PDB file of C-alpha atoms in Angstrom:
ATOM      1  CA  MET A 183      71.215 195.725   9.526  1.00 88.00           C
ATOM      2  CA  ALA A 184      70.208 199.275  10.613  1.00 94.00           C
ATOM      3  CA  THR A 185      71.662 202.090   8.557  1.00 97.00           C
ATOM      4  CA  PRO A 186      74.180 204.540  10.034  1.00 96.00           C
ATOM      5  CA  LYS A 187      71.421 207.168  10.189  1.00 97.00           C
ATOM      6  CA  THR A 188      69.173 204.862  12.074  1.00 97.00           C
ATOM      7  CA  LEU A 189      71.821 204.105  14.588  1.00 97.00           C
ATOM      8  CA  GLU A 190      72.599 207.688  15.194  1.00 97.00           C
ATOM      9  CA  LEU A 191      68.871 208.438  15.843  1.00 98.00           C
ATOM     10  CA  ARG A 192      68.578 205.893  18.450  1.00 98.00           C
ATOM     11  CA  LYS A 193      71.113 207.877  20.662  1.00 98.00           C
ATOM     12  CA  LEU A 194      68.893 210.927  21.048  1.00 98.00           C
ATOM     13  CA  ARG A 195      67.584 211.557  24.593  1.00 98.00           C
ATOM     14  CA  LEU A 196      65.333 214.468  24.403  1.00 98.00           C
ATOM     15  CA  MET A 197      62.890 215.256  21.538  1.00 98.00           C
ATOM     16  CA  THR A 198      60.315 217.771  21.947  1.00 98.00           C
ATOM     17  CA  ALA A 199      56.768 217.490  20.306  1.00 98.00           C
ATOM     18  CA  ILE A 200      56.996 221.057  19.233  1.00 98.00           C
ATOM     19  CA  LYS A 201      53.713 223.295  19.474  1.00 98.00           C
ATOM     20  CA  THR A 202      52.667 225.039  16.176  1.00 98.00           C
ATOM     21  CA  PRO A 203      51.695 228.678  16.874  1.00 98.00           C
ATOM     22  CA  TYR A 204      49.156 230.590  14.764  1.00 97.00           C
ATOM     23  CA  THR A 205      48.625 234.226  13.881  1.00 96.00           C
ATOM     24  CA  ALA A 206      45.290 235.946  14.208  1.00 95.00           C
ATOM     25  CA  ASP A 207      44.127 235.011  10.882  1.00 93.00           C
ATOM     26  CA  GLY A 208      44.813 231.198  11.522  1.00 94.00           C
ATOM     27  CA  ASN A 209      48.040 230.751   9.485  1.00 95.00           C
ATOM     28  CA  VAL A 210      51.170 229.264  10.975  1.00 96.00           C
ATOM     29  CA  ASP A 211      53.010 231.943  12.813  1.00 97.00           C
ATOM     30  CA  LEU A 212      56.555 231.117  11.558  1.00 97.00           C
ATOM     31  CA  PRO A 213      58.405 234.073  13.602  1.00 97.00           C
ATOM     32  CA  ALA A 214      56.925 232.779  16.817  1.00 97.00           C
ATOM     33  CA  PHE A 215      57.649 229.067  15.778  1.00 98.00           C
ATOM     34  CA  ASP A 216      61.244 230.110  15.161  1.00 98.00           C
ATOM     35  CA  ARG A 217      61.516 231.837  18.388  1.00 97.00           C
ATOM     36  CA  LEU A 218      60.143 228.681  20.146  1.00 98.00           C
ATOM     37  CA  VAL A 219      62.539 226.421  18.280  1.00 98.00           C
ATOM     38  CA  GLU A 220      65.476 228.887  19.179  1.00 98.00           C
ATOM     39  CA  HIS A 221      64.669 228.346  22.807  1.00 98.00           C
ATOM     40  CA  GLN A 222      64.639 224.599  22.359  1.00 98.00           C
ATOM     41  CA  VAL A 223      68.170 224.720  20.774  1.00 98.00           C
ATOM     42  CA  ALA A 224      69.483 226.930  23.433  1.00 98.00           C
ATOM     43  CA  ASN A 225      68.332 224.409  26.103  1.00 98.00           C
ATOM     44  CA  GLY A 226      69.839 221.285  24.609  1.00 98.00           C
ATOM     45  CA  VAL A 227      66.918 219.705  22.915  1.00 98.00           C
ATOM     46  CA  GLU A 228      68.358 217.250  20.323  1.00 98.00           C
ATOM     47  CA  ALA A 229      65.201 216.607  18.124  1.00 98.00           C
ATOM     48  CA  LEU A 230      61.724 217.983  17.263  1.00 98.00           C
ATOM     49  CA  ILE A 231      58.658 216.158  16.327  1.00 98.00           C
ATOM     50  CA  VAL A 232      57.024 218.399  13.710  1.00 98.00           C
ATOM     51  CA  GLY A 233      53.210 218.262  13.321  1.00 97.00           C
ATOM     52  CA  GLY A 234      52.693 215.580  15.917  1.00 96.00           C
ATOM     53  CA  THR A 235      49.610 215.515  18.204  1.00 94.00           C
ATOM     54  CA  THR A 236      51.100 218.420  20.197  1.00 97.00           C
ATOM     55  CA  GLY A 237      51.953 220.212  16.859  1.00 96.00           C
ATOM     56  CA  GLU A 238      48.485 219.725  15.779  1.00 96.00           C
ATOM     57  CA  GLY A 239      49.417 217.938  12.287  1.00 94.00           C
ATOM     58  CA  HIS A 240      45.965 216.530  12.213  1.00 94.00           C
ATOM     59  CA  LEU A 241      44.524 220.036  11.838  1.00 95.00           C
ATOM     60  CA  MET A 242      46.900 221.051   9.058  1.00 94.00           C
ATOM     61  CA  SER A 243      46.694 220.597   5.395  1.00 94.00           C
ATOM     62  CA  TRP A 244      49.499 218.219   3.977  1.00 95.00           C
ATOM     63  CA  ALA A 245      50.763 221.490   2.282  1.00 95.00           C
ATOM     64  CA  GLU A 246      51.054 223.206   5.637  1.00 96.00           C
ATOM     65  CA  HIS A 247      52.511 220.107   7.266  1.00 96.00           C
ATOM     66  CA  LEU A 248      55.194 219.491   4.660  1.00 97.00           C
ATOM     67  CA  PHE A 249      56.070 223.334   4.414  1.00 97.00           C
ATOM     68  CA  LEU A 250      56.662 223.346   8.153  1.00 98.00           C
ATOM     69  CA  ILE A 251      58.814 220.339   7.986  1.00 98.00           C
ATOM     70  CA  ALA A 252      60.843 221.869   5.145  1.00 98.00           C
ATOM     71  CA  HIS A 253      61.203 225.289   6.808  1.00 98.00           C
ATOM     72  CA  VAL A 254      62.381 223.838  10.197  1.00 98.00           C
ATOM     73  CA  LYS A 255      64.859 221.626   8.420  1.00 98.00           C
ATOM     74  CA  ALA A 256      66.305 224.574   6.379  1.00 98.00           C
ATOM     75  CA  LYS A 257      66.575 226.739   9.220  1.00 98.00           C
ATOM     76  CA  PHE A 258      67.673 224.493  12.188  1.00 98.00           C
ATOM     77  CA  GLY A 259      68.508 221.351  10.497  1.00 96.00           C
ATOM     78  CA  ASP A 260      72.203 221.770  11.387  1.00 97.00           C
ATOM     79  CA  LYS A 261      71.292 222.014  15.123  1.00 98.00           C
ATOM     80  CA  LEU A 262      68.856 219.239  15.921  1.00 97.00           C
ATOM     81  CA  ALA A 263      67.264 216.416  14.299  1.00 98.00           C
ATOM     82  CA  ILE A 264      63.913 216.809  12.468  1.00 98.00           C
ATOM     83  CA  VAL A 265      61.167 214.088  12.907  1.00 98.00           C
ATOM     84  CA  GLY A 266      58.244 214.623  10.800  1.00 98.00           C
ATOM     85  CA  ASN A 267      54.920 213.130  11.798  1.00 97.00           C
ATOM     86  CA  THR A 268      53.904 211.728   8.430  1.00 97.00           C
ATOM     87  CA  GLY A 269      51.865 208.775   9.619  1.00 95.00           C
ATOM     88  CA  GLY A 270      48.205 208.477   9.574  1.00 92.00           C
ATOM     89  CA  LEU A 271      45.110 206.385   9.098  1.00 91.00           C
ATOM     90  CA  CYS A 272      45.162 205.858   5.329  1.00 95.00           C
ATOM     91  CA  THR A 273      48.292 203.789   4.333  1.00 96.00           C
ATOM     92  CA  GLY A 274      48.676 205.242   0.913  1.00 96.00           C
ATOM     93  CA  GLU A 275      48.220 208.867   2.224  1.00 96.00           C
ATOM     94  CA  ALA A 276      50.771 208.324   4.909  1.00 96.00           C
ATOM     95  CA  ALA A 277      53.448 206.779   2.328  1.00 97.00           C
ATOM     96  CA  VAL A 278      52.983 209.608   0.048  1.00 97.00           C
ATOM     97  CA  ALA A 279      53.500 212.052   2.959  1.00 97.00           C
ATOM     98  CA  THR A 280      56.454 209.959   4.292  1.00 98.00           C
ATOM     99  CA  ARG A 281      58.170 210.186   0.878  1.00 98.00           C
ATOM    100  CA  LYS A 282      57.621 213.758   0.412  1.00 98.00           C
ATOM    101  CA  GLY A 283      58.725 214.594   3.903  1.00 98.00           C
ATOM    102  CA  PHE A 284      62.020 212.857   3.275  1.00 98.00           C
ATOM    103  CA  ALA A 285      62.268 214.807   0.006  1.00 98.00           C
ATOM    104  CA  ALA A 286      61.587 217.985   2.121  1.00 97.00           C
ATOM    105  CA  GLY A 287      64.684 217.134   4.299  1.00 97.00           C
ATOM    106  CA  MET A 288      63.329 215.549   7.415  1.00 98.00           C
ATOM    107  CA  ASP A 289      65.716 213.128   9.122  1.00 98.00           C
ATOM    108  CA  CYS A 290      62.970 210.730  10.293  1.00 98.00           C
ATOM    109  CA  SER A 291      59.400 209.998  10.260  1.00 98.00           C
ATOM    110  CA  LEU A 292      56.982 209.216  12.997  1.00 98.00           C
ATOM    111  CA  LEU A 293      54.631 206.668  12.117  1.00 98.00           C
ATOM    112  CA  ILE A 294      51.391 205.542  13.761  1.00 95.00           C
ATOM    113  CA  ASN A 295      49.040 202.480  13.409  1.00 95.00           C
ATOM    114  CA  PRO A 296      45.605 203.144  11.689  1.00 93.00           C
ATOM    115  CA  TYR A 297      43.394 204.849  14.222  1.00 90.00           C
ATOM    116  CA  TYR A 298      39.503 204.376  13.923  1.00 87.00           C
ATOM    117  CA  GLY A 299      39.771 202.426  10.864  1.00 87.00           C
ATOM    118  CA  LYS A 300      41.549 199.519  12.956  1.00 91.00           C
ATOM    119  CA  THR A 301      43.051 196.707  11.253  1.00 95.00           C
ATOM    120  CA  SER A 302      44.664 193.266  12.111  1.00 96.00           C
ATOM    121  CA  SER A 303      48.135 192.727  13.366  1.00 96.00           C
ATOM    122  CA  LYS A 304      49.334 191.815   9.901  1.00 97.00           C
ATOM    123  CA  GLY A 305      47.687 195.043   8.587  1.00 97.00           C
ATOM    124  CA  ILE A 306      49.364 197.025  11.099  1.00 97.00           C
ATOM    125  CA  VAL A 307      52.861 195.447   9.981  1.00 98.00           C
ATOM    126  CA  MET A 308      52.056 196.194   6.328  1.00 97.00           C
ATOM    127  CA  HIS A 309      50.934 199.765   6.992  1.00 97.00           C
ATOM    128  CA  LEU A 310      54.264 200.536   8.887  1.00 98.00           C
ATOM    129  CA  GLU A 311      56.329 198.731   6.393  1.00 98.00           C
ATOM    130  CA  ASN A 312      55.036 201.181   3.685  1.00 97.00           C
ATOM    131  CA  GLY A 313      56.373 204.092   5.638  1.00 97.00           C
ATOM    132  CA  LEU A 314      59.600 202.390   6.812  1.00 98.00           C
ATOM    133  CA  LYS A 315      60.754 201.846   3.232  1.00 97.00           C
ATOM    134  CA  TYR A 316      61.533 205.524   2.662  1.00 98.00           C
ATOM    135  CA  GLY A 317      63.776 206.320   5.507  1.00 98.00           C
ATOM    136  CA  PRO A 318      64.284 206.033   9.310  1.00 98.00           C
ATOM    137  CA  ALA A 319      61.136 205.673  11.437  1.00 98.00           C
ATOM    138  CA  ILE A 320      59.932 205.891  15.041  1.00 98.00           C
ATOM    139  CA  ILE A 321      56.883 204.031  15.660  1.00 98.00           C
ATOM    140  CA  TYR A 322      54.363 205.718  17.708  1.00 97.00           C
ATOM    141  CA  ASN A 323      52.259 203.484  20.272  1.00 96.00           C
ATOM    142  CA  VAL A 324      49.499 205.420  21.755  1.00 94.00           C
ATOM    143  CA  PRO A 325      46.265 203.136  22.414  1.00 91.00           C
ATOM    144  CA  GLY A 326      44.707 206.078  24.358  1.00 90.00           C
ATOM    145  CA  ARG A 327      44.394 207.777  20.999  1.00 90.00           C
ATOM    146  CA  THR A 328      44.228 205.120  18.472  1.00 89.00           C
ATOM    147  CA  GLY A 329      42.052 202.446  20.304  1.00 91.00           C
ATOM    148  CA  GLN A 330      44.719 199.765  19.409  1.00 94.00           C
ATOM    149  CA  ASP A 331      47.792 198.673  20.992  1.00 94.00           C
ATOM    150  CA  ILE A 332      51.015 197.825  18.830  1.00 97.00           C
ATOM    151  CA  LYS A 333      51.892 194.790  20.865  1.00 97.00           C
ATOM    152  CA  PRO A 334      55.482 193.671  21.353  1.00 97.00           C
ATOM    153  CA  GLU A 335      54.952 190.722  19.030  1.00 98.00           C
ATOM    154  CA  ILE A 336      54.161 193.182  16.315  1.00 97.00           C
ATOM    155  CA  ILE A 337      57.043 195.528  16.903  1.00 98.00           C
ATOM    156  CA  MET A 338      59.647 192.705  16.866  1.00 98.00           C
ATOM    157  CA  GLN A 339      58.285 191.670  13.275  1.00 97.00           C
ATOM    158  CA  ILE A 340      59.633 195.038  12.053  1.00 98.00           C
ATOM    159  CA  ALA A 341      62.510 195.556  14.506  1.00 98.00           C
ATOM    160  CA  GLY A 342      64.840 194.196  12.118  1.00 97.00           C
ATOM    161  CA  HIS A 343      64.268 196.758   9.459  1.00 98.00           C
ATOM    162  CA  GLU A 344      67.107 198.791   8.312  1.00 98.00           C
ATOM    163  CA  HIS A 345      65.073 201.971   8.851  1.00 98.00           C
ATOM    164  CA  PHE A 346      63.476 201.082  12.200  1.00 98.00           C
ATOM    165  CA  VAL A 347      64.839 203.459  14.842  1.00 98.00           C
ATOM    166  CA  GLY A 348      62.474 202.428  17.850  1.00 98.00           C
ATOM    167  CA  VAL A 349      59.137 203.271  19.616  1.00 98.00           C
ATOM    168  CA  LYS A 350      57.530 206.156  21.277  1.00 98.00           C
ATOM    169  CA  GLU A 351      55.783 203.913  23.853  1.00 97.00           C
ATOM    170  CA  CYS A 352      52.868 205.107  25.809  1.00 95.00           C
ATOM    171  CA  MET A 353      52.027 201.931  27.764  1.00 96.00           C
ATOM    172  CA  GLY A 354      54.297 202.635  30.679  1.00 95.00           C
ATOM    173  CA  HIS A 355      57.275 201.208  32.526  1.00 97.00           C
ATOM    174  CA  GLU A 356      56.602 197.515  32.171  1.00 97.00           C
ATOM    175  CA  ARG A 357      56.226 197.718  28.297  1.00 97.00           C
ATOM    176  CA  ILE A 358      59.280 199.743  27.954  1.00 98.00           C
ATOM    177  CA  ALA A 359      61.248 197.342  29.981  1.00 98.00           C
ATOM    178  CA  GLU A 360      59.840 194.445  27.867  1.00 98.00           C
ATOM    179  CA  LEU A 361      60.965 196.132  24.605  1.00 98.00           C
ATOM    180  CA  SER A 362      64.247 197.494  25.882  1.00 98.00           C
ATOM    181  CA  SER A 363      65.231 193.944  27.089  1.00 98.00           C
ATOM    182  CA  LYS A 364      64.712 192.847  23.361  1.00 98.00           C
ATOM    183  CA  GLY A 365      67.084 195.750  22.219  1.00 97.00           C
ATOM    184  CA  VAL A 366      64.350 197.979  20.968  1.00 98.00           C
ATOM    185  CA  ALA A 367      65.047 201.799  21.545  1.00 98.00           C
ATOM    186  CA  CYS A 368      62.226 203.303  23.425  1.00 98.00           C
ATOM    187  CA  TRP A 369      61.209 206.760  24.195  1.00 98.00           C
ATOM    188  CA  SER A 370      58.716 207.294  26.895  1.00 98.00           C
ATOM    189  CA  GLY A 371      55.562 209.131  25.633  1.00 97.00           C
ATOM    190  CA  ASN A 372      54.389 209.872  29.274  1.00 97.00           C
ATOM    191  CA  ASP A 373      56.212 212.845  30.669  1.00 98.00           C
ATOM    192  CA  GLU A 374      55.096 211.993  34.125  1.00 98.00           C
ATOM    193  CA  GLN A 375      56.924 208.631  33.839  1.00 98.00           C
ATOM    194  CA  CYS A 376      59.920 209.504  31.685  1.00 98.00           C
ATOM    195  CA  HIS A 377      62.370 210.018  34.567  1.00 98.00           C
ATOM    196  CA  GLU A 378      61.795 206.482  35.941  1.00 98.00           C
ATOM    197  CA  SER A 379      61.397 205.032  32.591  1.00 98.00           C
ATOM    198  CA  ARG A 380      64.919 206.397  31.554  1.00 98.00           C
ATOM    199  CA  HIS A 381      66.807 205.622  34.759  1.00 98.00           C
ATOM    200  CA  LYS A 382      65.167 202.371  35.809  1.00 98.00           C
ATOM    201  CA  HIS A 383      63.360 200.701  32.995  1.00 98.00           C
ATOM    202  CA  GLY A 384      65.659 201.200  29.965  1.00 98.00           C
ATOM    203  CA  ALA A 385      64.265 203.955  28.063  1.00 98.00           C
ATOM    204  CA  VAL A 386      66.493 205.945  25.858  1.00 98.00           C
ATOM    205  CA  GLY A 387      64.748 209.203  26.637  1.00 98.00           C
ATOM    206  CA  VAL A 388      61.514 211.000  26.167  1.00 98.00           C
ATOM    207  CA  ILE A 389      59.387 212.640  23.286  1.00 98.00           C
ATOM    208  CA  SER A 390      58.045 215.293  25.497  1.00 98.00           C
ATOM    209  CA  VAL A 391      55.344 217.892  25.541  1.00 98.00           C
ATOM    210  CA  THR A 392      56.603 219.546  28.765  1.00 98.00           C
ATOM    211  CA  SER A 393      59.935 220.322  27.019  1.00 98.00           C
ATOM    212  CA  ASN A 394      58.096 222.960  25.292  1.00 98.00           C
ATOM    213  CA  VAL A 395      58.030 224.969  28.384  1.00 98.00           C
ATOM    214  CA  VAL A 396      60.949 223.626  30.407  1.00 98.00           C
ATOM    215  CA  PRO A 397      63.433 222.167  27.987  1.00 98.00           C
ATOM    216  CA  GLY A 398      66.339 222.791  30.075  1.00 98.00           C
ATOM    217  CA  LEU A 399      65.000 220.833  33.193  1.00 98.00           C
ATOM    218  CA  MET A 400      63.786 218.096  30.996  1.00 98.00           C
ATOM    219  CA  ARG A 401      67.262 217.751  29.571  1.00 98.00           C
ATOM    220  CA  LYS A 402      68.746 217.561  33.208  1.00 98.00           C
ATOM    221  CA  LEU A 403      66.214 214.460  33.745  1.00 98.00           C
ATOM    222  CA  MET A 404      67.397 212.728  30.633  1.00 98.00           C
ATOM    223  CA  HIS A 405      71.026 213.382  30.372  1.00 98.00           C
ATOM    224  CA  GLU A 406      72.172 213.637  34.086  1.00 98.00           C
ATOM    225  CA  ALA A 407      72.241 211.431  36.887  1.00 98.00           C
ATOM    226  CA  PRO A 408      68.871 210.482  38.447  1.00 98.00           C
ATOM    227  CA  ASN A 409      67.179 213.399  40.038  1.00 98.00           C
ATOM    228  CA  ASP A 410      64.107 212.339  42.052  1.00 98.00           C
ATOM    229  CA  ALA A 411      63.879 215.822  43.491  1.00 98.00           C
ATOM    230  CA  LEU A 412      63.744 217.596  40.232  1.00 98.00           C
ATOM    231  CA  ASP A 413      61.248 214.892  38.867  1.00 98.00           C
ATOM    232  CA  ALA A 414      58.927 215.410  41.928  1.00 98.00           C
ATOM    233  CA  GLN A 415      58.977 219.266  41.648  1.00 98.00           C
ATOM    234  CA  LEU A 416      57.792 218.843  37.999  1.00 98.00           C
ATOM    235  CA  GLN A 417      54.963 216.321  38.594  1.00 98.00           C
ATOM    236  CA  PRO A 418      52.437 219.187  39.381  1.00 98.00           C
ATOM    237  CA  LEU A 419      53.206 220.790  36.116  1.00 98.00           C
ATOM    238  CA  TYR A 420      52.718 217.475  34.373  1.00 98.00           C
ATOM    239  CA  THR A 421      49.506 217.029  35.971  1.00 98.00           C
ATOM    240  CA  TRP A 422      48.326 220.647  35.089  1.00 98.00           C
ATOM    241  CA  LEU A 423      49.492 220.182  31.427  1.00 98.00           C
ATOM    242  CA  PHE A 424      47.537 216.851  30.942  1.00 98.00           C
ATOM    243  CA  THR A 425      44.435 217.593  32.938  1.00 98.00           C
ATOM    244  CA  GLU A 426      42.732 218.517  29.782  1.00 98.00           C
ATOM    245  CA  PRO A 427      43.506 216.642  26.589  1.00 96.00           C
ATOM    246  CA  ASN A 428      46.955 217.497  25.069  1.00 97.00           C
ATOM    247  CA  PRO A 429      47.716 220.121  23.431  1.00 97.00           C
ATOM    248  CA  ILE A 430      45.030 222.279  25.464  1.00 98.00           C
ATOM    249  CA  GLY A 431      47.411 222.751  28.297  1.00 98.00           C
ATOM    250  CA  VAL A 432      50.759 223.488  26.628  1.00 98.00           C
ATOM    251  CA  ASN A 433      48.922 225.692  24.182  1.00 98.00           C
ATOM    252  CA  THR A 434      47.307 227.652  26.844  1.00 98.00           C
ATOM    253  CA  LEU A 435      50.594 228.055  29.001  1.00 98.00           C
ATOM    254  CA  LEU A 436      52.760 229.278  26.146  1.00 98.00           C
ATOM    255  CA  MET A 437      49.913 231.774  25.210  1.00 98.00           C
ATOM    256  CA  GLN A 438      50.115 232.886  28.845  1.00 98.00           C
ATOM    257  CA  LEU A 439      54.043 233.111  28.702  1.00 98.00           C
ATOM    258  CA  GLY A 440      53.422 235.423  25.679  1.00 97.00           C
ATOM    259  CA  VAL A 441      55.557 233.046  23.202  1.00 96.00           C
ATOM    260  CA  CYS A 442      52.673 232.838  20.864  1.00 96.00           C
ATOM    261  CA  GLU A 443      49.390 234.484  20.054  1.00 97.00           C
ATOM    262  CA  PRO A 444      46.277 233.457  22.061  1.00 98.00           C
ATOM    263  CA  VAL A 445      44.836 231.807  18.983  1.00 97.00           C
ATOM    264  CA  PHE A 446      43.402 228.218  18.905  1.00 97.00           C
ATOM    265  CA  ARG A 447      42.568 226.099  16.041  1.00 96.00           C
ATOM    266  CA  LEU A 448      39.376 224.404  16.881  1.00 96.00           C
ATOM    267  CA  PRO A 449      38.428 221.992  18.058  1.00 97.00           C
ATOM    268  CA  TYR A 450      40.974 223.122  20.755  1.00 98.00           C
ATOM    269  CA  THR A 451      40.340 225.789  23.295  1.00 98.00           C
ATOM    270  CA  PHE A 452      41.631 227.268  26.382  1.00 98.00           C
ATOM    271  CA  THR A 453      41.592 226.000  29.862  1.00 98.00           C
ATOM    272  CA  SER A 454      39.533 227.658  32.656  1.00 98.00           C
ATOM    273  CA  HIS A 455      40.428 231.014  34.288  1.00 98.00           C
ATOM    274  CA  THR A 456      41.007 228.920  37.649  1.00 98.00           C
ATOM    275  CA  ALA A 457      43.357 226.771  35.907  1.00 98.00           C
ATOM    276  CA  ARG A 458      45.323 229.599  34.287  1.00 98.00           C
ATOM    277  CA  GLU A 459      45.766 231.049  37.606  1.00 98.00           C
ATOM    278  CA  GLU A 460      47.081 227.776  38.922  1.00 98.00           C
ATOM    279  CA  SER A 461      49.645 227.555  36.143  1.00 98.00           C
ATOM    280  CA  VAL A 462      50.926 230.970  37.070  1.00 98.00           C
ATOM    281  CA  ALA A 463      51.503 229.816  40.614  1.00 98.00           C
ATOM    282  CA  LEU A 464      53.159 226.677  39.253  1.00 98.00           C
ATOM    283  CA  VAL A 465      55.609 228.562  37.077  1.00 98.00           C
ATOM    284  CA  LYS A 466      56.576 231.047  39.549  1.00 97.00           C
ATOM    285  CA  LYS A 467      57.326 228.234  42.087  1.00 98.00           C
ATOM    286  CA  ILE A 468      59.420 226.200  39.433  1.00 98.00           C
ATOM    287  CA  GLY A 469      60.993 229.521  38.395  1.00 97.00           C
ATOM    288  CA  LEU A 470      60.301 231.674  35.436  1.00 97.00           C
ATOM    289  CA  GLU A 471      63.795 231.673  34.347  1.00 97.00           C
ATOM    290  CA  HIS A 472      63.461 228.020  33.143  1.00 98.00           C
ATOM    291  CA  PHE A 473      60.460 228.951  30.909  1.00 98.00           C
ATOM    292  CA  PRO A 474      60.366 230.789  27.572  1.00 97.00           C
ATOM    293  CA  ALA A 475      58.755 234.178  27.755  1.00 95.00           C
ATOM    294  CA  GLY A 476      57.729 237.069  25.707  1.00 94.00           C
ATOM    295  CA  PRO A 477      57.991 240.671  26.184  1.00 92.00           C
ATOM    296  CA  LYS A 478      54.805 240.783  28.255  1.00 91.00           C
ATOM    297  CA  GLY A 479      55.828 238.098  30.452  1.00 93.00           C
ATOM    298  CA  LEU A 480      53.713 235.546  32.279  1.00 97.00           C
ATOM    299  CA  GLN A 481      49.822 236.497  32.456  1.00 97.00           C
ATOM    300  CA  VAL A 482      46.618 234.898  33.567  1.00 98.00           C
ATOM    301  CA  LEU A 483      44.965 236.339  30.420  1.00 98.00           C
ATOM    302  CA  ALA A 484      41.168 236.816  30.200  1.00 98.00           C
ATOM    303  CA  ASP A 485      38.729 234.636  28.441  1.00 98.00           C
ATOM    304  CA  ALA A 486      38.139 237.495  25.893  1.00 98.00           C
ATOM    305  CA  ASP A 487      41.797 237.386  24.955  1.00 98.00           C
ATOM    306  CA  PHE A 488      41.626 234.143  23.304  1.00 98.00           C
ATOM    307  CA  LYS A 489      40.457 233.587  19.539  1.00 97.00           C
ATOM    308  CA  HIS A 490      39.303 230.486  17.732  1.00 97.00           C
ATOM    309  CA  VAL A 491      39.839 229.759  14.178  1.00 95.00           C
ATOM    310  CA  LEU A 492      39.332 226.969  11.750  1.00 92.00           C
ATOM    311  CA  ASN A 493      42.569 227.379   9.695  1.00 80.00           C
ATOM    312  CA  GLY A 494      44.344 230.055   7.541  1.00 71.00           C
ATOM    313  CA  ASP A 495      41.839 229.571   4.696  1.00 64.00           C
ATOM    314  CA  ASP A 496      38.753 230.696   6.568  1.00 57.00           C
ATOM    315  CA  ALA A 497      39.931 234.233   7.398  1.00 51.00           C
TER     316      ALA A 497
END
């Protein structure tokens, strides 16, 4: 039987895969991070995925990763749920990170199947169970990144676990409908599909990249009555954000908005000048008032404005 905390987490409709900003020396920029989170809170986001793909957890040391989880929980834990991305390729490493993540205060873990070093269906179940034992967990199914689908028959083997919250599902409407019909809480992992998944296919909500930049509008799509017009209005933004592999688009746009310094940890880099001009037009068409913005406002930025770093230790 699911724990009360697990049941509570299943009700969340809008979670943001929050971006991690950096200072010029490559360290995590906590003041910029806090301002971004404050904008999320003000616009009704219910949970944050900390150190996910969008938050570049794979580019952080575990010390940085766990520190950021502890920081956001201590500062904002009374305002939204904190989901730490503590899954990984190595079962032992992921289990230790998950245990320490809960010790640092996170409310829930995000667990992924082993990528690159793929295993059998039985191995996936055992891998995930070694994270589930420490507390509530959302399972992340993203075959486009892992190279291996967590099929419904695998999910159903762990669905009865007391800490199983549900699935961040990137396999589309049909898969979400199948799992939802079996009582599995699903969050769309595809922003461009999330409105339809939520209102027509049984998804609880979305774990979103786009809500980094338009959290209030994404909340409308998830919490209010179906709004096909708003969904259509945001489709060009979705397309722009994901033309390059995530998180390149959202990183670049947040830098253009002046929310964070134009600093990339490699291997990520900025979009083209033409694409940045297109994003300015998109933002203006949607309405700058829906976006977070720094003192300098929205800018195209020149290529020379961007900096690339390895991490905070290479300065």
